[in-house]
mmCIF file of C-alpha atoms and ligand atoms in Angstrom:
data_model
loop_
_atom_site.group_PDB
_atom_site.id
_atom_site.type_symbol
_atom_site.label_atom_id
_atom_site.label_comp_id
_atom_site.label_asym_id
_atom_site.label_seq_id
_atom_site.Cartn_x
_atom_site.Cartn_y
_atom_site.Cartn_z
ATOM 1 C CA MET A 256 0.000 0.000 0.000
ATOM 2 C CA LYS A 257 1.347 3.418 -0.950
ATOM 3 C CA VAL A 258 1.374 5.951 1.886
ATOM 4 C CA ILE A 259 0.914 9.441 0.440
ATOM 5 C CA ASP A 260 1.376 12.537 2.550
ATOM 6 C CA SER A 261 1.665 15.320 -0.010
ATOM 7 C CA THR A 262 -0.689 16.683 -2.631
ATOM 8 C CA ALA A 263 2.090 16.522 -5.251
ATOM 9 C CA ALA A 264 2.664 12.785 -4.651
ATOM 10 C CA LEU A 265 -1.105 12.215 -4.696
ATOM 11 C CA ARG A 266 -1.480 13.985 -8.072
ATOM 12 C CA GLU A 267 1.338 11.882 -9.549
ATOM 13 C CA LEU A 268 -0.183 8.591 -8.354
ATOM 14 C CA ILE A 269 -3.733 9.445 -9.480
ATOM 15 C CA GLY A 270 -2.350 10.715 -12.815
ATOM 16 C CA ASP A 271 -0.542 7.381 -13.376
ATOM 17 C CA TRP A 272 -3.724 5.415 -12.594
ATOM 18 C CA LYS A 273 -5.887 7.562 -14.862
ATOM 19 C CA ARG A 274 -3.395 7.450 -17.761
ATOM 20 C CA SER A 275 -3.515 3.637 -17.475
ATOM 21 C CA GLY A 276 -7.313 3.781 -17.809
ATOM 22 C CA LEU A 277 -7.937 2.575 -14.238
ATOM 23 C CA SER A 278 -11.031 3.678 -12.291
ATOM 24 C CA VAL A 279 -10.495 5.185 -8.845
ATOM 25 C CA GLY A 280 -12.676 4.397 -5.810
ATOM 26 C CA PHE A 281 -12.321 6.714 -2.819
ATOM 27 C CA VAL A 282 -13.194 6.252 0.860
ATOM 28 C CA PRO A 283 -12.771 9.452 2.908
ATOM 29 C CA THR A 284 -12.406 8.799 6.657
ATOM 30 C CA MET A 285 -11.244 10.401 9.883
ATOM 31 C CA GLY A 286 -9.388 7.214 10.841
ATOM 32 C CA ASN A 287 -9.811 4.953 13.895
ATOM 33 C CA LEU A 288 -11.061 2.452 11.367
ATOM 34 C CA HIS A 289 -13.643 -0.179 12.287
ATOM 35 C CA ASP A 290 -15.561 -2.811 10.302
ATOM 36 C CA GLY A 291 -17.960 -0.136 9.029
ATOM 37 C CA HIS A 292 -15.076 1.651 7.278
ATOM 38 C CA LEU A 293 -13.648 -1.642 6.021
ATOM 39 C CA LYS A 294 -17.020 -2.461 4.470
ATOM 40 C CA LEU A 295 -16.721 0.791 2.477
ATOM 41 C CA VAL A 296 -13.253 -0.281 1.320
ATOM 42 C CA LYS A 297 -14.607 -3.708 0.269
ATOM 43 C CA ARG A 298 -17.391 -2.018 -1.725
ATOM 44 C CA ALA A 299 -14.867 0.279 -3.395
ATOM 45 C CA LYS A 300 -12.619 -2.679 -4.265
ATOM 46 C CA ALA A 301 -15.555 -4.549 -5.805
ATOM 47 C CA HIS A 302 -16.452 -1.487 -7.891
ATOM 48 C CA ASN A 303 -13.123 0.076 -8.907
ATOM 49 C CA ASP A 304 -9.705 -0.883 -10.242
ATOM 50 C CA LYS A 305 -7.852 1.130 -7.594
ATOM 51 C CA VAL A 306 -8.899 2.128 -4.080
ATOM 52 C CA ILE A 307 -7.586 5.044 -2.077
ATOM 53 C CA VAL A 308 -8.583 5.892 1.511
ATOM 54 C CA SER A 309 -7.956 9.276 3.148
ATOM 55 C CA ILE A 310 -7.457 9.703 6.872
ATOM 56 C CA PHE A 311 -7.882 13.279 8.061
ATOM 57 C CA VAL A 312 -9.442 14.439 11.329
ATOM 58 C CA ASN A 313 -11.057 17.548 9.899
ATOM 59 C CA PRO A 314 -10.986 20.448 12.402
ATOM 60 C CA MET A 315 -13.488 22.396 10.312
ATOM 61 C CA GLN A 316 -16.356 20.037 11.123
ATOM 62 C CA PHE A 317 -15.884 20.127 14.925
ATOM 63 C CA GLY A 318 -17.543 22.786 17.083
ATOM 64 C CA LYS A 319 -15.538 24.714 19.695
ATOM 65 C CA ASN A 320 -16.636 22.514 22.602
ATOM 66 C CA GLU A 321 -16.536 19.225 20.743
ATOM 67 C CA ASP A 322 -14.086 16.317 20.815
ATOM 68 C CA LEU A 323 -11.491 17.372 18.173
ATOM 69 C CA ASP A 324 -8.532 16.913 20.547
ATOM 70 C CA ALA A 325 -9.861 13.693 22.075
ATOM 71 C CA TYR A 326 -10.850 12.164 18.719
ATOM 72 C CA PRO A 327 -9.002 8.808 18.528
ATOM 73 C CA ARG A 328 -5.926 8.810 16.268
ATOM 74 C CA THR A 329 -4.737 5.249 15.586
ATOM 75 C CA ILE A 330 -2.782 5.620 12.390
ATOM 76 C CA GLU A 331 -0.532 2.525 12.601
ATOM 77 C CA GLN A 332 -3.458 0.177 13.363
ATOM 78 C CA ASP A 333 -5.459 1.868 10.597
ATOM 79 C CA LYS A 334 -2.685 1.302 8.053
ATOM 80 C CA ALA A 335 -2.431 -2.385 9.018
ATOM 81 C CA LYS A 336 -6.197 -2.831 8.546
ATOM 82 C CA LEU A 337 -6.071 -1.133 5.147
ATOM 83 C CA VAL A 338 -3.158 -3.315 4.024
ATOM 84 C CA ALA A 339 -5.135 -6.417 5.069
ATOM 85 C CA GLU A 340 -8.042 -5.229 2.867
ATOM 86 C CA GLY A 341 -5.727 -4.812 -0.131
ATOM 87 C CA THR A 342 -6.108 -1.014 -0.253
ATOM 88 C CA ASP A 343 -3.888 0.504 -2.964
ATOM 89 C CA ALA A 344 -3.096 3.813 -1.258
ATOM 90 C CA VAL A 345 -3.765 5.852 1.859
ATOM 91 C CA PHE A 346 -3.684 9.653 1.757
ATOM 92 C CA LEU A 347 -2.694 11.390 5.006
ATOM 93 C CA PRO A 348 -2.896 15.153 4.482
ATOM 94 C CA SER A 349 -1.885 17.555 7.256
ATOM 95 C CA VAL A 350 -4.057 20.406 8.527
ATOM 96 C CA ALA A 351 -1.628 22.823 6.816
ATOM 97 C CA ASP A 352 -2.062 20.988 3.466
ATOM 98 C CA MET A 353 -5.822 21.171 3.729
ATOM 99 C CA TYR A 354 -6.154 24.697 5.111
ATOM 100 C CA PRO A 355 -3.010 26.609 4.049
ATOM 101 C CA ALA A 356 -4.481 30.010 4.925
ATOM 102 C CA GLY A 357 -5.990 28.805 8.201
ATOM 103 C CA LEU A 358 -9.569 27.807 8.959
ATOM 104 C CA ASP A 359 -10.947 31.330 9.260
ATOM 105 C CA ALA A 360 -9.723 32.409 5.814
ATOM 106 C CA GLN A 361 -10.801 29.210 4.073
ATOM 107 C CA THR A 362 -13.259 29.301 1.152
ATOM 108 C CA PHE A 363 -16.127 27.036 2.103
ATOM 109 C CA VAL A 364 -18.948 24.988 0.610
ATOM 110 C CA GLU A 365 -22.387 25.284 2.149
ATOM 111 C CA VAL A 366 -25.348 23.114 1.170
ATOM 112 C CA PRO A 367 -28.452 25.110 2.124
ATOM 113 C CA GLY A 368 -31.583 23.755 3.799
ATOM 114 C CA ILE A 369 -30.624 20.203 4.551
ATOM 115 C CA SER A 370 -27.532 21.381 6.498
ATOM 116 C CA ASP A 371 -29.633 23.450 8.901
ATOM 117 C CA VAL A 372 -31.817 20.796 10.535
ATOM 118 C CA LEU A 373 -31.197 17.874 12.952
ATOM 119 C CA CYS A 374 -27.390 17.434 13.290
ATOM 120 C CA GLY A 375 -26.962 20.751 11.460
ATOM 121 C CA ALA A 376 -29.087 22.528 14.068
ATOM 122 C CA SER A 377 -27.343 20.807 16.991
ATOM 123 C CA ARG A 378 -23.859 21.287 15.523
ATOM 124 C CA PRO A 379 -23.813 24.674 13.731
ATOM 125 C CA GLY A 380 -21.154 24.754 10.993
ATOM 126 C CA HIS A 381 -20.679 20.976 11.057
ATOM 127 C CA PHE A 382 -21.988 20.289 7.552
ATOM 128 C CA ARG A 383 -20.147 23.294 6.137
ATOM 129 C CA GLY A 384 -16.966 21.668 7.442
ATOM 130 C CA VAL A 385 -17.916 18.289 5.983
ATOM 131 C CA ALA A 386 -18.941 19.683 2.570
ATOM 132 C CA THR A 387 -15.793 21.814 2.365
ATOM 133 C CA VAL A 388 -13.355 19.032 3.232
ATOM 134 C CA VAL A 389 -15.087 16.452 1.037
ATOM 135 C CA SER A 390 -15.122 18.821 -1.958
ATOM 136 C CA LYS A 391 -11.402 19.558 -1.396
ATOM 137 C CA LEU A 392 -10.651 15.830 -1.153
ATOM 138 C CA PHE A 393 -12.662 15.171 -4.333
ATOM 139 C CA ASN A 394 -10.637 17.868 -6.136
ATOM 140 C CA MET A 395 -7.399 16.308 -4.909
ATOM 141 C CA VAL A 396 -8.233 12.629 -5.499
ATOM 142 C CA GLN A 397 -10.453 13.044 -8.615
ATOM 143 C CA PRO A 398 -12.286 9.784 -7.844
ATOM 144 C CA ASP A 399 -14.761 8.100 -10.180
ATOM 145 C CA ASP A 400 -16.697 6.745 -7.177
ATOM 146 C CA ALA A 401 -16.805 7.679 -3.499
ATOM 147 C CA PHE A 402 -18.227 5.575 -0.670
ATOM 148 C CA PHE A 403 -19.929 6.804 2.532
ATOM 149 C CA GLY A 404 -21.727 5.001 5.366
ATOM 150 C CA GLU A 405 -25.497 5.330 5.732
ATOM 151 C CA LYS A 406 -24.981 5.650 9.479
ATOM 152 C CA ASP A 407 -24.361 9.343 8.760
ATOM 153 C CA PHE A 408 -27.544 9.508 6.694
ATOM 154 C CA GLN A 409 -27.828 13.293 6.760
ATOM 155 C CA GLN A 410 -24.136 13.693 5.885
ATOM 156 C CA LEU A 411 -24.662 11.367 2.906
ATOM 157 C CA ALA A 412 -27.596 13.514 1.732
ATOM 158 C CA VAL A 413 -25.513 16.703 2.128
ATOM 159 C CA ILE A 414 -22.695 15.164 0.048
ATOM 160 C CA ARG A 415 -25.060 13.862 -2.647
ATOM 161 C CA THR A 416 -26.684 17.311 -2.901
ATOM 162 C CA MET A 417 -23.293 19.046 -3.054
ATOM 163 C CA ALA A 418 -22.018 16.699 -5.789
ATOM 164 C CA ARG A 419 -25.199 17.239 -7.819
ATOM 165 C CA ASP A 420 -25.382 21.009 -7.315
ATOM 166 C CA LEU A 421 -21.699 21.553 -8.134
ATOM 167 C CA SER A 422 -21.719 19.104 -11.100
ATOM 168 C CA MET A 423 -18.961 16.993 -9.574
ATOM 169 C CA ALA A 424 -17.874 14.094 -11.786
ATOM 170 C CA VAL A 425 -18.074 11.511 -9.038
ATOM 171 C CA THR A 426 -20.714 8.896 -8.248
ATOM 172 C CA ILE A 427 -21.661 8.832 -4.570
ATOM 173 C CA HIS A 428 -22.431 5.409 -3.057
ATOM 174 C CA GLY A 429 -24.215 4.935 0.297
ATOM 175 C CA VAL A 430 -23.328 1.729 2.157
ATOM 176 C CA PRO A 431 -25.627 0.219 4.835
ATOM 177 C CA THR A 432 -24.627 0.670 8.476
ATOM 178 C CA GLU A 433 -22.429 -2.012 10.032
ATOM 179 C CA ARG A 434 -23.697 -3.024 13.482
ATOM 180 C CA GLU A 435 -22.392 -4.918 16.503
ATOM 181 C CA THR A 436 -24.385 -8.131 17.222
ATOM 182 C CA SER A 437 -26.213 -6.066 19.889
ATOM 183 C CA GLY A 438 -27.496 -3.748 17.130
ATOM 184 C CA LEU A 439 -25.269 -0.824 18.156
ATOM 185 C CA ALA A 440 -24.122 1.033 15.040
ATOM 186 C CA MET A 441 -20.345 0.903 14.637
ATOM 187 C CA SER A 442 -18.744 4.276 15.245
ATOM 188 C CA SER A 443 -15.324 5.566 16.209
ATOM 189 C CA ARG A 444 -17.042 7.350 19.117
ATOM 190 C CA ASN A 445 -18.158 3.990 20.618
ATOM 191 C CA GLY A 446 -14.581 3.807 21.920
ATOM 192 C CA TYR A 447 -15.505 6.517 24.446
ATOM 193 C CA LEU A 448 -18.098 4.177 26.042
ATOM 194 C CA SER A 449 -17.546 1.775 28.956
ATOM 195 C CA GLU A 450 -18.748 -1.825 28.462
ATOM 196 C CA GLU A 451 -21.824 -1.027 30.545
ATOM 197 C CA GLU A 452 -22.599 2.089 28.501
ATOM 198 C CA LYS A 453 -22.139 0.099 25.293
ATOM 199 C CA ALA A 454 -24.729 -2.425 26.445
ATOM 200 C CA THR A 455 -27.166 0.400 27.219
ATOM 201 C CA ALA A 456 -26.367 2.114 23.903
ATOM 202 C CA SER A 457 -27.711 -0.897 22.026
ATOM 203 C CA GLU A 458 -31.164 0.154 23.323
ATOM 204 C CA ILE A 459 -31.125 2.841 20.610
ATOM 205 C CA TYR A 460 -31.442 0.241 17.870
ATOM 206 C CA GLN A 461 -34.194 -1.644 19.730
ATOM 207 C CA ALA A 462 -36.129 1.604 20.199
ATOM 208 C CA MET A 463 -35.822 2.500 16.493
ATOM 209 C CA GLN A 464 -36.969 -1.001 15.520
ATOM 210 C CA ARG A 465 -40.065 -0.608 17.713
ATOM 211 C CA MET A 466 -40.842 2.736 16.038
ATOM 212 C CA LYS A 467 -40.353 1.190 12.583
ATOM 213 C CA LEU A 468 -42.708 -1.679 13.382
ATOM 214 C CA ALA A 469 -45.363 0.706 14.702
ATOM 215 C CA ILE A 470 -45.159 2.839 11.526
ATOM 216 C CA GLU A 471 -45.300 -0.232 9.275
ATOM 217 C CA LYS A 472 -48.427 -1.326 11.167
ATOM 218 C CA GLY A 473 -50.050 2.000 10.251
ATOM 219 C CA ASN A 474 -49.266 4.306 13.178
ATOM 220 C CA LYS A 475 -48.825 7.794 11.663
ATOM 221 C CA ASN A 476 -48.893 9.687 14.927
ATOM 222 C CA PHE A 477 -45.208 10.509 14.569
ATOM 223 C CA ASP A 478 -45.145 13.169 17.317
ATOM 224 C CA GLU A 479 -46.455 10.680 19.861
ATOM 225 C CA LEU A 480 -44.080 7.938 18.693
ATOM 226 C CA GLU A 481 -41.129 10.331 19.001
ATOM 227 C CA ALA A 482 -42.205 11.531 22.463
ATOM 228 C CA SER A 483 -42.716 8.031 23.858
ATOM 229 C CA THR A 484 -39.339 6.877 22.482
ATOM 230 C CA VAL A 485 -37.590 9.884 24.042
ATOM 231 C CA ALA A 486 -39.272 9.157 27.403
ATOM 232 C CA ASP A 487 -38.257 5.490 27.170
ATOM 233 C CA LEU A 488 -34.622 6.269 26.298
ATOM 234 C CA GLU A 489 -34.317 9.025 28.928
ATOM 235 C CA GLU A 490 -35.506 6.499 31.474
ATOM 236 C CA LYS A 491 -32.636 4.220 30.385
ATOM 237 C CA GLY A 492 -30.083 6.980 31.003
ATOM 238 C CA PHE A 493 -29.775 8.793 27.663
ATOM 239 C CA ARG A 494 -29.925 12.568 27.243
ATOM 240 C CA ASN A 495 -32.023 13.450 24.230
ATOM 241 C CA ASP A 496 -30.775 15.597 21.362
ATOM 242 C CA TYR A 497 -33.419 14.503 18.857
ATOM 243 C CA VAL A 498 -35.557 11.516 17.942
ATOM 244 C CA LYS A 499 -37.468 12.299 14.731
ATOM 245 C CA VAL A 500 -39.340 10.670 11.895
ATOM 246 C CA VAL A 501 -38.529 12.641 8.735
ATOM 247 C CA ASN A 502 -39.005 12.506 4.988
ATOM 248 C CA ALA A 503 -35.933 10.622 3.680
ATOM 249 C CA SER A 504 -35.286 13.156 0.892
ATOM 250 C CA THR A 505 -36.063 16.517 2.492
ATOM 251 C CA PHE A 506 -35.354 15.725 6.166
ATOM 252 C CA MET A 507 -38.503 17.690 6.998
ATOM 253 C CA PRO A 508 -40.931 16.195 9.586
ATOM 254 C CA ALA A 509 -42.710 13.198 8.061
ATOM 255 C CA SER A 510 -46.252 13.615 6.799
ATOM 256 C CA ALA A 511 -48.878 10.858 6.656
ATOM 257 C CA THR A 512 -48.524 10.642 2.840
ATOM 258 C CA ASP A 513 -44.732 10.172 2.729
ATOM 259 C CA ALA A 514 -43.702 6.737 1.417
ATOM 260 C CA HIS A 515 -39.990 6.793 2.302
ATOM 261 C CA LEU A 516 -39.221 7.833 5.847
ATOM 262 C CA VAL A 517 -36.182 7.721 8.031
ATOM 263 C CA ILE A 518 -36.115 7.563 11.803
ATOM 264 C CA VAL A 519 -33.111 9.674 12.830
ATOM 265 C CA VAL A 520 -31.774 9.901 16.361
ATOM 266 C CA ALA A 521 -29.018 11.689 18.260
ATOM 267 C CA LEU A 522 -28.611 10.891 21.947
ATOM 268 C CA PHE A 523 -25.968 11.468 24.569
ATOM 269 C CA MET A 524 -24.689 8.624 26.714
ATOM 270 C CA GLY A 525 -22.624 10.524 29.273
ATOM 271 C CA LYS A 526 -20.554 12.959 27.189
ATOM 272 C CA THR A 527 -20.679 10.777 24.072
ATOM 273 C CA ARG A 528 -23.074 11.835 21.314
ATOM 274 C CA LEU A 529 -24.370 8.838 19.369
ATOM 275 C CA ILE A 530 -26.311 9.042 16.116
ATOM 276 C CA ASP A 531 -28.186 6.368 14.242
ATOM 277 C CA ASN A 532 -31.033 5.974 11.781
ATOM 278 C CA ILE A 533 -33.263 3.400 10.183
ATOM 279 C CA GLN A 534 -35.237 3.723 6.951
ATOM 280 C CA VAL A 535 -38.919 2.879 6.697
ATOM 281 C CA HIS A 536 -40.833 2.280 3.463
ATOM 282 C CA VAL A 537 -44.625 2.496 3.850
HETATM 283 O O1 LIG B 1952 -17.783 10.585 8.048
HETATM 284 C C1 LIG B 1952 -16.616 10.996 8.261
HETATM 285 O O2 LIG B 1952 -15.740 10.272 8.727
HETATM 286 C C2 LIG B 1952 -16.272 12.439 7.946
HETATM 287 O O3 LIG B 1952 -17.344 13.279 8.199
HETATM 288 C C3 LIG B 1952 -15.754 12.634 6.502
HETATM 289 C C4 LIG B 1952 -16.795 12.281 5.468
HETATM 290 C C5 LIG B 1952 -14.514 11.781 6.286
HETATM 291 C C6 LIG B 1952 -15.351 14.097 6.290
HETATM 292 O O4 LIG B 1952 -14.383 14.501 7.193
#
């Protein structure tokens, strides 16, 4: 596996691949790789001739009081996992490479509407940071295909909208969430949880499943479903950020006539903010 830490070396490698007529699959990550990330790599390998993964903990998508400094950095383990998957290259840009003029002077990409609700409302500026870094990475890597987890369902929608609106020549692929056997969605932030908290955190998936079943059986009283799920999860020790049933395209509150819904949740277990979602077709 080639380890690339400069934009010049990246351009040379991608140029060689493209001149040889090879398609490039790209998996952007913030590292601390788990099976969810490796599933993205597997998908990229099945779809493309060459696969490149980036690891960059993007300061622009963290709020002032969030976990940028504590975010787990496990680069050697990550590299070993990528080698085992047969990844062709890993790109490790520095903050100075990505933001040469500093974060405050950086040109940014903002996807309106969809970036302002749910995680966008709870984490102001978060999706601006995501859209900006992903568009920069796309410009650097020039991938044919890029792969993102559906666990970050709203992020995936922001990236799809950005790629469409800015006519980016990349196909965006969403890959279903990888879960522990308990149902807990895999996430780098699960590493912040104790074993006991992890066991409790799996209640999120059970609660979403109960909501899904109720909706499939015809319950369209979404407000009541949301409120009873919040009460149930608060009782189990979570602090609520949001539990919502929304239209899967617009992320606006679901209406009784919507056919494709998504139950989206963000809950705190101690200081750890966990997000998850589950789609419902009615
Ligand atoms: O999902 C992530 O890990 C990050 O938000 C991403 C897409 C790599 C951008 O920093």
